[in-house]
Coordinates of C-alpha atoms in Angstrom, one line a residue:
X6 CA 30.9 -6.8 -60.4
X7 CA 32.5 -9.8 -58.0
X8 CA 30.3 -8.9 -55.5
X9 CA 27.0 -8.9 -57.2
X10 CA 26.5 -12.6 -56.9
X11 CA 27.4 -12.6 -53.4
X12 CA 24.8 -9.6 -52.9
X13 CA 22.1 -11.4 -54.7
X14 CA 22.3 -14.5 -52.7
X15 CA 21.6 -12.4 -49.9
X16 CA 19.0 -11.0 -51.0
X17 CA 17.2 -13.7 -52.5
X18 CA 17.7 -14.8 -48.9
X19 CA 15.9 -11.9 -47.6
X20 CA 12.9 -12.1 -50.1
X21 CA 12.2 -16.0 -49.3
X22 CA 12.4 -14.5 -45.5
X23 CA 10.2 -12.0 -46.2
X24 CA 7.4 -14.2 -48.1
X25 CA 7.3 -15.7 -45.2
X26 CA 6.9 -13.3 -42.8
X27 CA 3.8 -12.3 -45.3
X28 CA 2.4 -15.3 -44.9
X29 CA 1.9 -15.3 -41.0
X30 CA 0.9 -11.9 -41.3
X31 CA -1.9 -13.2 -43.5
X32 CA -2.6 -16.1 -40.9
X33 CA -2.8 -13.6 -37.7
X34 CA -4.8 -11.0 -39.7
X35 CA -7.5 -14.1 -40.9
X36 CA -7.8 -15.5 -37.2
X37 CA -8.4 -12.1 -36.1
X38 CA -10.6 -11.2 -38.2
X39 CA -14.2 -11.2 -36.2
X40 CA -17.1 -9.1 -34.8
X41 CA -15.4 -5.7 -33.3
X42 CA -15.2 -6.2 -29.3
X43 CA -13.5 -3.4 -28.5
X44 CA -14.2 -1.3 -25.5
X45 CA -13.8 2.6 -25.0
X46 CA -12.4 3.5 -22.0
X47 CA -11.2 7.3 -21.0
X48 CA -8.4 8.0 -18.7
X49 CA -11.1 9.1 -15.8
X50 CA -13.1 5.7 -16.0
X51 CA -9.5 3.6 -15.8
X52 CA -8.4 5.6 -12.5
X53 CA -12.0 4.9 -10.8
X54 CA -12.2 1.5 -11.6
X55 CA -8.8 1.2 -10.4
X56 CA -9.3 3.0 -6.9
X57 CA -12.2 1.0 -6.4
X58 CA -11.0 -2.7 -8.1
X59 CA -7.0 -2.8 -7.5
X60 CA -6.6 -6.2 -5.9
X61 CA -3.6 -4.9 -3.9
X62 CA -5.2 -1.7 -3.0
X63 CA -8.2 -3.8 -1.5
X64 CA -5.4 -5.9 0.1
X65 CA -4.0 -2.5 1.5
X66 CA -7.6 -1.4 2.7
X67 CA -8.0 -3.7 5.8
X68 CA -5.0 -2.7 7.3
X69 CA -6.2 0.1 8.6
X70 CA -9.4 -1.5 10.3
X71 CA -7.0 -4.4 11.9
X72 CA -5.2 -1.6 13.2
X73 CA -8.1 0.1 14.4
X74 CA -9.0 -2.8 16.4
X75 CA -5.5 -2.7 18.2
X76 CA -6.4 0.5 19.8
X77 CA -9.2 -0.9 21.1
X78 CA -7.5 -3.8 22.5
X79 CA -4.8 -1.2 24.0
X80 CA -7.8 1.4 25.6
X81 CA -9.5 -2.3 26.8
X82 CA -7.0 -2.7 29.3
X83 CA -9.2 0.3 31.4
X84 CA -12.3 -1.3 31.2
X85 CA -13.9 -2.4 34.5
X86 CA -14.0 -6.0 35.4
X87 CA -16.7 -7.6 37.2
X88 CA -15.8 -10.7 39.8
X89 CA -18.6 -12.4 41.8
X90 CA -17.5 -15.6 43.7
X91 CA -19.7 -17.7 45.7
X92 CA -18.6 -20.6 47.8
X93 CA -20.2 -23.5 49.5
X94 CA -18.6 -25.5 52.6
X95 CA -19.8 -28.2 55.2
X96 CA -17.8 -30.2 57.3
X97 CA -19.6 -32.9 59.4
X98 CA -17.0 -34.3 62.3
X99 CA -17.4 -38.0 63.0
X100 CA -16.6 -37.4 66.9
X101 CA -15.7 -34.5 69.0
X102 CA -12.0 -33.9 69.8
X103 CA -12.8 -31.8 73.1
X104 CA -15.6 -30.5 75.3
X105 CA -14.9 -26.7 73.6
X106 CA -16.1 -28.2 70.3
X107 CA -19.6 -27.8 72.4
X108 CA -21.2 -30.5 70.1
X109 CA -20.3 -35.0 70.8
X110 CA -20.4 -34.8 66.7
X111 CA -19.6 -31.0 65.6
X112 CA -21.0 -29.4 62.3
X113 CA -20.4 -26.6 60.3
X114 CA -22.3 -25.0 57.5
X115 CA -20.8 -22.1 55.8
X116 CA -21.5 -20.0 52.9
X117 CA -19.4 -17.1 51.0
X118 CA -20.5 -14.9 48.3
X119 CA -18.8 -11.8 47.1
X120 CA -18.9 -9.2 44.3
X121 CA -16.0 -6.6 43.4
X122 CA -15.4 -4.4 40.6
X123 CA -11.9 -3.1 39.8
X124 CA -10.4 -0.5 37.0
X125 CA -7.1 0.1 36.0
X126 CA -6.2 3.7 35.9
X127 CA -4.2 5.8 33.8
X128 CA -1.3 6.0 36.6
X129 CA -1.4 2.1 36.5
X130 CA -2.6 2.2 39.7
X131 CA -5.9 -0.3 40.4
X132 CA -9.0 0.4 42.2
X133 CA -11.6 -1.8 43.2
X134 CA -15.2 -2.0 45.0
X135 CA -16.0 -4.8 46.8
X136 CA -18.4 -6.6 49.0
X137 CA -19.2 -9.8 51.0
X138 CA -21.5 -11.7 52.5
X139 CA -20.5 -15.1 55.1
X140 CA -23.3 -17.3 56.8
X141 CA -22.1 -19.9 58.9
X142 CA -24.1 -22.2 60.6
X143 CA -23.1 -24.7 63.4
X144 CA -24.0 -26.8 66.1
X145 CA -22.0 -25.9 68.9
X146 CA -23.9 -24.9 71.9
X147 CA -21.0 -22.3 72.7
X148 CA -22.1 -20.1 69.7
X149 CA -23.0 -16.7 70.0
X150 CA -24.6 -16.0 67.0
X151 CA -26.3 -19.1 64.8
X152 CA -26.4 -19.0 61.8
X153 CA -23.5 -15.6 61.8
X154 CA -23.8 -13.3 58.8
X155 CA -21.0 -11.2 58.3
X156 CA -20.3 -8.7 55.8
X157 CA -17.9 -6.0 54.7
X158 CA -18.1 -3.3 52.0
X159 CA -14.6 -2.1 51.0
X160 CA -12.2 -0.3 49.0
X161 CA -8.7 -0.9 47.6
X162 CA -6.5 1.2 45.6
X163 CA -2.9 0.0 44.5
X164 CA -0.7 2.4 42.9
X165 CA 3.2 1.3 41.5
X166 CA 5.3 4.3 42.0
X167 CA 8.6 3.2 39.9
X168 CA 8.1 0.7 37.4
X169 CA 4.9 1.0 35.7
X170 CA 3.9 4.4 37.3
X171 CA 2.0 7.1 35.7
X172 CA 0.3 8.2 32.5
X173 CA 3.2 8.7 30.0
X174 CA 4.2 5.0 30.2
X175 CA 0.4 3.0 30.9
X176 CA -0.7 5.3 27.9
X177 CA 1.9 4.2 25.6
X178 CA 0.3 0.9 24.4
X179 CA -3.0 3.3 23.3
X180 CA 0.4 5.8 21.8
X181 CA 1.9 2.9 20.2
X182 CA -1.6 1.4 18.8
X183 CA -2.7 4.9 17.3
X184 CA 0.7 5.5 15.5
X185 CA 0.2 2.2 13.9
X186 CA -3.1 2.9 13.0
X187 CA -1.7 6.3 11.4
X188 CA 1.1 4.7 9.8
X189 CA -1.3 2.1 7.8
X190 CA -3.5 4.8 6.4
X191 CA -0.5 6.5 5.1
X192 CA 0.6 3.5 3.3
X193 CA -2.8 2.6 2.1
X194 CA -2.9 6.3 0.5
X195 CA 0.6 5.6 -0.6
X196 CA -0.5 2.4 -2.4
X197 CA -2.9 4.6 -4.2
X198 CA -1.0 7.6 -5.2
X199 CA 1.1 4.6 -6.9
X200 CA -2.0 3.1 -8.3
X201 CA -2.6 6.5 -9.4
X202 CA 0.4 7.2 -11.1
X203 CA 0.8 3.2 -12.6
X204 CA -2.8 3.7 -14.3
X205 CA -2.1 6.8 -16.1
X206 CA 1.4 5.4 -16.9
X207 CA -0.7 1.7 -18.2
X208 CA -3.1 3.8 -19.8
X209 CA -0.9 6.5 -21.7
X210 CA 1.6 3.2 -22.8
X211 CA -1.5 1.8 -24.8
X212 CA -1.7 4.5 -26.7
X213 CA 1.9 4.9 -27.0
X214 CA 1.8 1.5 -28.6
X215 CA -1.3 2.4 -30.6
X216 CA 0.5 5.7 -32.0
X217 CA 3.6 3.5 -32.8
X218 CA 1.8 1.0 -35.5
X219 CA -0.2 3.6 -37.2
X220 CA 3.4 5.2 -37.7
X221 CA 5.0 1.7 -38.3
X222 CA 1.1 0.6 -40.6
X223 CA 2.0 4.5 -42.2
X224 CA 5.8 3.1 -43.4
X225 CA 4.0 -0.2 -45.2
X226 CA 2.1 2.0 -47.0
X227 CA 5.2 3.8 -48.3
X228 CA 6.6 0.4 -48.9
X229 CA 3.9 -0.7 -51.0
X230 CA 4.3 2.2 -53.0
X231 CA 7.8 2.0 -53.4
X232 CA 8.6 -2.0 -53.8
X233 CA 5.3 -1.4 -56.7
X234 CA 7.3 1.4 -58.1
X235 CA 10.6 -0.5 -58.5
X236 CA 8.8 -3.4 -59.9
X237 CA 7.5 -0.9 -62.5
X238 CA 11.2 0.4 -63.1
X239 CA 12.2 -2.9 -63.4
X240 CA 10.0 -3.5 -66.0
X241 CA 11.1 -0.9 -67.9
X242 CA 15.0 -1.6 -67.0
X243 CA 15.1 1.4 -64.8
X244 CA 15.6 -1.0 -61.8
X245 CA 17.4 -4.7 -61.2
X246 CA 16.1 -7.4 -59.4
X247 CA 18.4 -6.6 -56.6
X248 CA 16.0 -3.5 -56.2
X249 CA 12.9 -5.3 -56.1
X250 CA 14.5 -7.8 -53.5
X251 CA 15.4 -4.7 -51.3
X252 CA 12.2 -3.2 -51.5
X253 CA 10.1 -6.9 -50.6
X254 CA 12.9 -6.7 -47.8
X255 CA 12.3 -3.7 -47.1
X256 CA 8.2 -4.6 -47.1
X257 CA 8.7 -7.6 -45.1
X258 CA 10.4 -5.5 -41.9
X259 CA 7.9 -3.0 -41.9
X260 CA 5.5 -5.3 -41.5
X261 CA 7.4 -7.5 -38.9
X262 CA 7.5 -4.2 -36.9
X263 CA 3.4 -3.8 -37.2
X264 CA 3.1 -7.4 -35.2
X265 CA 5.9 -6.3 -32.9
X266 CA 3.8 -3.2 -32.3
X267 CA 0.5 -5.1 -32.2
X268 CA 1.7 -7.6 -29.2
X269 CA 3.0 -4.2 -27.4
X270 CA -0.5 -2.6 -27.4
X271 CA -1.9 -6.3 -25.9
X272 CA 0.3 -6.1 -23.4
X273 CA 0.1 -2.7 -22.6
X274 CA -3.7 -3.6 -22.3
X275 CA -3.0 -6.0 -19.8
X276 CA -0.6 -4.2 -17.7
X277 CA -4.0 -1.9 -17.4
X278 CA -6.6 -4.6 -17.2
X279 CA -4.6 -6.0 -14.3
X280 CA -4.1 -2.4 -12.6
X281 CA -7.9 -1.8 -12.5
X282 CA -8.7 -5.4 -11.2
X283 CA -9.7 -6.4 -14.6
X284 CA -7.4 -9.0 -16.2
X285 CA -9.3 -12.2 -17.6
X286 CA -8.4 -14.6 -20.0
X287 CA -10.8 -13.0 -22.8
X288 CA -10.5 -9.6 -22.4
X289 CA -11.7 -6.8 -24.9
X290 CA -9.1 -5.0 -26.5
X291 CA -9.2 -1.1 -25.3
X292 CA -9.4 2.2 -27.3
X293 CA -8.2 4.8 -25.5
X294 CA -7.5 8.5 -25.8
X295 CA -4.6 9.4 -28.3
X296 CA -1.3 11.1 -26.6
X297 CA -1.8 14.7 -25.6
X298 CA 0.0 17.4 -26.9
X299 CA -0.3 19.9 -24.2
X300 CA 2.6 22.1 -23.7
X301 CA 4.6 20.5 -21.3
X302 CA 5.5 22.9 -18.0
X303 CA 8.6 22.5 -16.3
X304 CA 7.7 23.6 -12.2
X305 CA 9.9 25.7 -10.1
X306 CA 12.4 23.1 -8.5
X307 CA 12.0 24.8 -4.9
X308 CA 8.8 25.1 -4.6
X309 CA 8.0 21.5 -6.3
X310 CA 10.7 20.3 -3.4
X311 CA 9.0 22.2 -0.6
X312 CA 5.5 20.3 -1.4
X313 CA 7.2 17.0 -2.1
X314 CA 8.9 17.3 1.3
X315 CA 5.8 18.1 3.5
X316 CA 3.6 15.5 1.2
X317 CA 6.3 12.7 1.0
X318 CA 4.6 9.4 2.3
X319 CA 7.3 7.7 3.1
X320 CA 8.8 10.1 5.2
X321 CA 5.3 10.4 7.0
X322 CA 5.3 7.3 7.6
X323 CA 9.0 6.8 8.8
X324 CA 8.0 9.4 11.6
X325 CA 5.7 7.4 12.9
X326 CA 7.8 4.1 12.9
X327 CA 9.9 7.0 15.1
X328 CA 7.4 7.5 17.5
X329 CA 6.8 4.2 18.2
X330 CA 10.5 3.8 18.5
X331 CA 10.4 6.5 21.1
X332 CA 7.3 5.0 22.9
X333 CA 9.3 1.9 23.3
X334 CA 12.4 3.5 24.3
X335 CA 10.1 5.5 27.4
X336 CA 8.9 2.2 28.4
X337 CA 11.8 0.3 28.4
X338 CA 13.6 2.9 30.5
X339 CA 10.7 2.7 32.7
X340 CA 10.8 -0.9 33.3
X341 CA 14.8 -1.0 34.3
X342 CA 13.2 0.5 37.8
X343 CA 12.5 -1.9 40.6
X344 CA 8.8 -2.6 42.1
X345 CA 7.7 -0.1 44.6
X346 CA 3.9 -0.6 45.2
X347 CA 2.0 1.4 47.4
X348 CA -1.2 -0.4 48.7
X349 CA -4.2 0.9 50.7
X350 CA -7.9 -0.4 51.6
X351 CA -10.2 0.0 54.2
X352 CA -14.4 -1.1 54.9
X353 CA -16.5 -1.1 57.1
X354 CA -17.8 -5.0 58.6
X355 CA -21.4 -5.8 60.2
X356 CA -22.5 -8.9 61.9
X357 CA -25.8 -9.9 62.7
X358 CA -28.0 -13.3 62.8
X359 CA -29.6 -12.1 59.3
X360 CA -28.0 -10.6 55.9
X361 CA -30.0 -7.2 56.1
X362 CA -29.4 -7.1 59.7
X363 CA -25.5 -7.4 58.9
X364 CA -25.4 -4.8 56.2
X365 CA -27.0 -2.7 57.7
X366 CA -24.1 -3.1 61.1
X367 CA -21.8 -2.3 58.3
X368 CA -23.0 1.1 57.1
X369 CA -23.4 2.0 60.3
X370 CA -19.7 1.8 61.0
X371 CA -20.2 -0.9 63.6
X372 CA -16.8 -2.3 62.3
X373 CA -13.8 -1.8 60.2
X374 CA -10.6 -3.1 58.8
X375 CA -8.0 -1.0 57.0
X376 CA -4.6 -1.9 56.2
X377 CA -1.3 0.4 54.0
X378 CA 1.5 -1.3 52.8
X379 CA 5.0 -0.8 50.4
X380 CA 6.3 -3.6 48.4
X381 CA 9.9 -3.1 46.8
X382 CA 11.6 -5.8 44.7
X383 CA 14.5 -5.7 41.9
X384 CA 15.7 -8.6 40.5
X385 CA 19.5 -8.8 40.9
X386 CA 21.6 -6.9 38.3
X387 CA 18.0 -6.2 36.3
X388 CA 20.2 -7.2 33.5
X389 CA 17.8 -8.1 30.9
X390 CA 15.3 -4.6 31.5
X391 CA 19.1 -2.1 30.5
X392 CA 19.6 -4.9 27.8
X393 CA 15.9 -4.1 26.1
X394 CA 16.3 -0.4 27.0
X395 CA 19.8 -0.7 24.9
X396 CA 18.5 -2.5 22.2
X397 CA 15.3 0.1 21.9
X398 CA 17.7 3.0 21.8
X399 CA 19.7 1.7 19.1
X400 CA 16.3 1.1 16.9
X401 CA 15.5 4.5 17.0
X402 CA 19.0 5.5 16.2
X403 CA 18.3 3.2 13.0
X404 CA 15.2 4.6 12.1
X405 CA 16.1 8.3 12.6
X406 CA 18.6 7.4 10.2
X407 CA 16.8 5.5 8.0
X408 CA 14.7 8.6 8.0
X409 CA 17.5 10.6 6.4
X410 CA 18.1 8.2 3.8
X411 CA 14.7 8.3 2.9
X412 CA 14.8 12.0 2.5
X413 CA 17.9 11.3 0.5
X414 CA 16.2 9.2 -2.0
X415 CA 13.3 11.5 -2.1
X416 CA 15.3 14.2 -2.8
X417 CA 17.4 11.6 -6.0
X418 CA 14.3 11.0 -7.2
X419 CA 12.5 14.4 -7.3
X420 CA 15.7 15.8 -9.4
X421 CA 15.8 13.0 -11.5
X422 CA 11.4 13.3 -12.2
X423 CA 12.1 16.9 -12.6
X424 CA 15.3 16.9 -14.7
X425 CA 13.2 14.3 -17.0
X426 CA 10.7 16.7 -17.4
X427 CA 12.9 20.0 -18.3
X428 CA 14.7 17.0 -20.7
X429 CA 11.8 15.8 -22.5
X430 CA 10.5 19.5 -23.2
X431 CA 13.6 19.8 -25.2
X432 CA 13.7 16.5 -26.9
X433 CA 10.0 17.1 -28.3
X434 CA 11.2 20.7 -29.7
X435 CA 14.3 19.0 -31.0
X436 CA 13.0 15.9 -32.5
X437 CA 9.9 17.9 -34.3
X438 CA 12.5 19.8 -36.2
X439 CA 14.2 16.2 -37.2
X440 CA 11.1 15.0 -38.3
X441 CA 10.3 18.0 -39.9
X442 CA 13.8 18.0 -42.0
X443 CA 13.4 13.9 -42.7
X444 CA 10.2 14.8 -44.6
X445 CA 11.5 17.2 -46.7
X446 CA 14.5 15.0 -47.3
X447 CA 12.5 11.9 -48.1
X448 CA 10.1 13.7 -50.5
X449 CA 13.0 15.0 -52.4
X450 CA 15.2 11.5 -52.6
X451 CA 11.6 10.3 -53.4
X452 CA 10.9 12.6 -56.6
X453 CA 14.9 12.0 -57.3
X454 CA 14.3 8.4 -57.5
X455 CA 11.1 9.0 -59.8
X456 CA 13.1 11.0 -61.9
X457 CA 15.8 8.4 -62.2
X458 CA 18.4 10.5 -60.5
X459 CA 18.7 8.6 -57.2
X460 CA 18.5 4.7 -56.5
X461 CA 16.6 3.2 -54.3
X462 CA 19.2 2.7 -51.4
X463 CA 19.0 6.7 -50.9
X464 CA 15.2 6.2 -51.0
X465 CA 15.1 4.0 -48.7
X466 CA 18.0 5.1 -46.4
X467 CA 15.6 8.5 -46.2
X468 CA 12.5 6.2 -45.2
X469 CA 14.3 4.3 -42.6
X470 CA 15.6 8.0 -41.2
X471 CA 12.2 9.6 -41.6
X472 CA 11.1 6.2 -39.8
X473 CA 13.2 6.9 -37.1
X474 CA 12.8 10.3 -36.2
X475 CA 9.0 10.1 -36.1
X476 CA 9.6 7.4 -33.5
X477 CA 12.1 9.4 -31.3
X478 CA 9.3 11.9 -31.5
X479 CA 6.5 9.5 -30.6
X480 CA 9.0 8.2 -27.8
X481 CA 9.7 12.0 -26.3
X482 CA 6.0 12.3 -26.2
X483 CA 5.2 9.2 -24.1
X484 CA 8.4 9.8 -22.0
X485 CA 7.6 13.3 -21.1
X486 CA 4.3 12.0 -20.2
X487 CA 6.0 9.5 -17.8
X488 CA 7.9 11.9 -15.9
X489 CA 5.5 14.7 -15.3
X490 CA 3.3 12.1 -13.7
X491 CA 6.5 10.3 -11.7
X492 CA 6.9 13.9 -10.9
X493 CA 3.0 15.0 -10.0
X494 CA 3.5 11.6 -8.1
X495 CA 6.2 12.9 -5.8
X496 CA 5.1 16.2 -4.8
X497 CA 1.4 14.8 -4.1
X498 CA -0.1 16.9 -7.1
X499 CA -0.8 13.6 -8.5
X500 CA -4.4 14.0 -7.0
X501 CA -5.5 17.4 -8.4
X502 CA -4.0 16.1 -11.9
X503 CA -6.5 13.4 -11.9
X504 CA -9.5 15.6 -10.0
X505 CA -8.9 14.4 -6.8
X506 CA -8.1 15.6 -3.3
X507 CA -7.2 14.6 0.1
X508 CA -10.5 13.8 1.1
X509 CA -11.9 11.8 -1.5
X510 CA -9.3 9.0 -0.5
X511 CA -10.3 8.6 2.9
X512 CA -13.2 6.4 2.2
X513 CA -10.6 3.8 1.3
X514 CA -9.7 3.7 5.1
X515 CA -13.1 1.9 5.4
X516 CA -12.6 -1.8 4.8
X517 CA -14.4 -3.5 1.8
X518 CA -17.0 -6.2 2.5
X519 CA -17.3 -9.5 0.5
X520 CA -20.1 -8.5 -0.8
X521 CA -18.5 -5.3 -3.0
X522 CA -15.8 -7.1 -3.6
X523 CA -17.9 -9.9 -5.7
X524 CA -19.8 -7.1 -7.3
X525 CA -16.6 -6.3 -8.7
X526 CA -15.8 -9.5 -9.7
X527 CA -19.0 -9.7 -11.8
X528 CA -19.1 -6.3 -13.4
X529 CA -15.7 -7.3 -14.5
X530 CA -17.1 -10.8 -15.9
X531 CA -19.6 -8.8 -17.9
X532 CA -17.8 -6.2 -19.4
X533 CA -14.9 -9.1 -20.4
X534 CA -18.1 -10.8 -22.4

């Protein structure tokens, strides 16, 4: 009896607590009270608004189009280039510096235009067709020819034969471009097997959050009916006051745990409005589909490893940062070898007092000029070239390593995804059997306390573990949910559990214009008013 007053202060305490806690629940519910704004949206509508609306997928979808226009700028370097040059000279001597000058004031007109076309090979060598035209004009009576056209139609070829010879090392900026190009539309479906798997994880948490207030809403109706029961037995002296103040107590928290519950589901709604591209400041609030019951499936671990293996993105995509690394290692070893060029050309010339008549000299072979040639240089110690060709060869020792530890945290994650998912099959079994054995227990504590058998502490103790159990439950549910899609996400079945396959992603590889992007942005605007 020395601890009653004690008790009773505390809670009296509680009860002025929990009259307040009533009265902002009273406050929320008024200011939400309104027309019904809610919007339906199914698990298949969220996942296509996301694929097509994601601001960091449509962030990811230009990569592969800048990349695309690196291999073009690599397979440019073959193109042909034009050259024409044209040149105009006169020089007009103020006196004569001997009688051979065959003028008392010599003068010279003189006139050069050319054309050539040259293309880089795939050997690196160089090729190039070319022709020329020179008038001069002068007025030296010892000329021969006045005005003298001469001409030449030629051909070059250059060809390096140690440092940048040959296909496997000219090709590997086209190589190096094209693994690049790979490499970004395997992170671009990466992004979206992740905005896969987040939008069914968003979407399944709202109405995670929506089954946890109907259970916690399902507890305040139970707490009506008992706090109006003990007021009754209070009445009648069945009960004290300290039983009423536990059971307003008792009120006040369940409802506390409604607005807890409400706030999760808003921001569970969020989490999805900002997945699909959505998230405005006045956004509906969603109904979605309730939690499925399906019988969960736990996959054969080798085989679910075997698919993960050949499907894993990352490690796709830390091959190709390999075979760039190799491309670069080929190239650097190339390029510690000196200069050796090789260099061969040859035409044929005409001359004549007119253009036609010179041309036509020169296809007749009336003239020619050929010349070979080898150039060899090295610069001494090449020290910098074996210092690149070092540091290149280290890379791709790092990334072939990186590459296992990537396969090593594949391989963590998969049998942690798949251990969740053998877990959670036994947690649901196990927690329906605790909420089935809390029920019965809380009915009978229930009729007990009707009786006048029990008090209410039992009561309630049995209402907070019935309470609990159907959470655990509800919990089990969403988090087996979780990890069959974490694991569906890892071993690429991610797209057949959402109707999807390979092909239908690759129109993301096409970058989005302006113009569908502000569509987006004002469907969004329309469905948020």
């Amino acid at each position: 009896m020395t601890l009653l007053p004690a008790n009773c202060i505390y809670l009296v305490r509680r009860f002025f607590i929990a009259i307040v806690l009533l009265c902002l629940i009273l406050n929320a519910s008024s200011a939400e009270e309104g027309p019904d704004t809610s919007r339906e949206l199914s698990l298949r509508e969220a996942v296509n608004r996301a694929l097509e609306q994601n601001l960091g997928l449509i962030i990811e979808r230009y990569q592969p189009g800048l990349f695309e226009d690196d291999i073009t700028v690599a397979q440019s370097q073959f193109d042909p280039e034009i050259r024409i040059r044209s040149n105009i000279d006169e020089t007009l001597s103020p006196l004569a510096q001997s009688t051979l000058d065959g003028a008392d004031q010599p003068e010279d007109d003189s006139r050069f235009f050319s054309v050539a076309v040259d293309k880089k090979i795939s050997t690196g060598g160089t090729v190039e067709l070319s022709t020329w035209m020179n008038r001069s004009e002068t007025n030296s009576s010892f000329a021969i020819i006045n005005p003298d056209f001469l001409s030449e139609i030629a051909i070059s070829f250059e060809q390096p034969l140690l440092n940048g010879a040959w296909r496997k090392v000219n090709l590997a900026p086209i190589a190096r471009a094209k693994a690049a190009h790979s490499q970004s539309v395997l992170e671009l479906r990466r992004r979206a097997f992740n905005v896969l798997a987040n939008i069914e994880i968003n979407y399944w948490r709202i109405a995670y959050a929506a089954a946890r207030k109907i259970l916690q809403e399902s507890s305040i109706e139970v707490a009506e009916k008992l706090l109006e029961e003990t007021k009754e037995k209070e009445r009648v002296g069945l009960a004290t006051q300290v039983d009423v103040l536990q059971a307003s107590a008792n009120l006040a928290s369940r409802r506390e745990a409604v607005i807890l519950a409400s706030q999760a589901i808003d921001d569970a709604s969020d989490r999805l409005y900002s997945s699909m591209g959505e998230l405005k400041v006045n956004n509906p609030s969603l109904a979605v589909d309730p939690l499925p019951e399906s019988e969960i499936t736990i996959p054969d671990f080798n085989l679910t490893y075997k698919k993960a293996r050949e499907l894993d993105l990352d490690m796709r995509i830390q091959q190709e940062i390999i075979t760039r690394s190799e491309i670069d290692v080929t190239v650097a070893r190339n390029r510690r070898l000196p200069d050796l060029d090789l260099t061969l050309a040859g035409g044929y010339q005409g001359r004549d007092s007119d253009g036609s008549g010179s041309y036509s000299n020169a296809f007749d072979g009336d003239g020619y000029a050929w010349s070979a040639g080898l150039e060899f240089s090295v610069p001494w110690g090449n020290r910098e070239e074996r210092a690149r060709h070092r540091q290149t060869k280290r890379v791709l020792e790092q990334e072939e390593v990186r590459l296992d530890d990537i396969e090593q945290d594949m391989l963590g994650n998969l049998r942690s995804a798949w251990r969740a998912v053998a877990a959670g099959k036994e947690r649901l079994e196990a927690n329906q059997i605790s909420v089935e054995v809390n029920e019965e227990r809380f009915d009978k504590e229930r009729a007990k306390f009707e009786a006048g058998v029990s008090t209410f502490r039992v009561v309630l103790e049995a209402q907070e573990d019935l309470d609990e159990a159907r959470l655990r439950h509800l919990d089990a549910r969403f988090d087996s949910i979780r990890a069959v899609v974490q694991l569906t996400r890892l071993d690429g079945s991610i797209l057949e559990r959402n109707g999807f396959v390979w092909q239908d992603l690759d129109r993301l590889n096409e970058s989005p214009t302006p113009l569908d992007f502000t569509k987006t942005k004002d469907t969004s605007e329309e469905v948020a008013n």
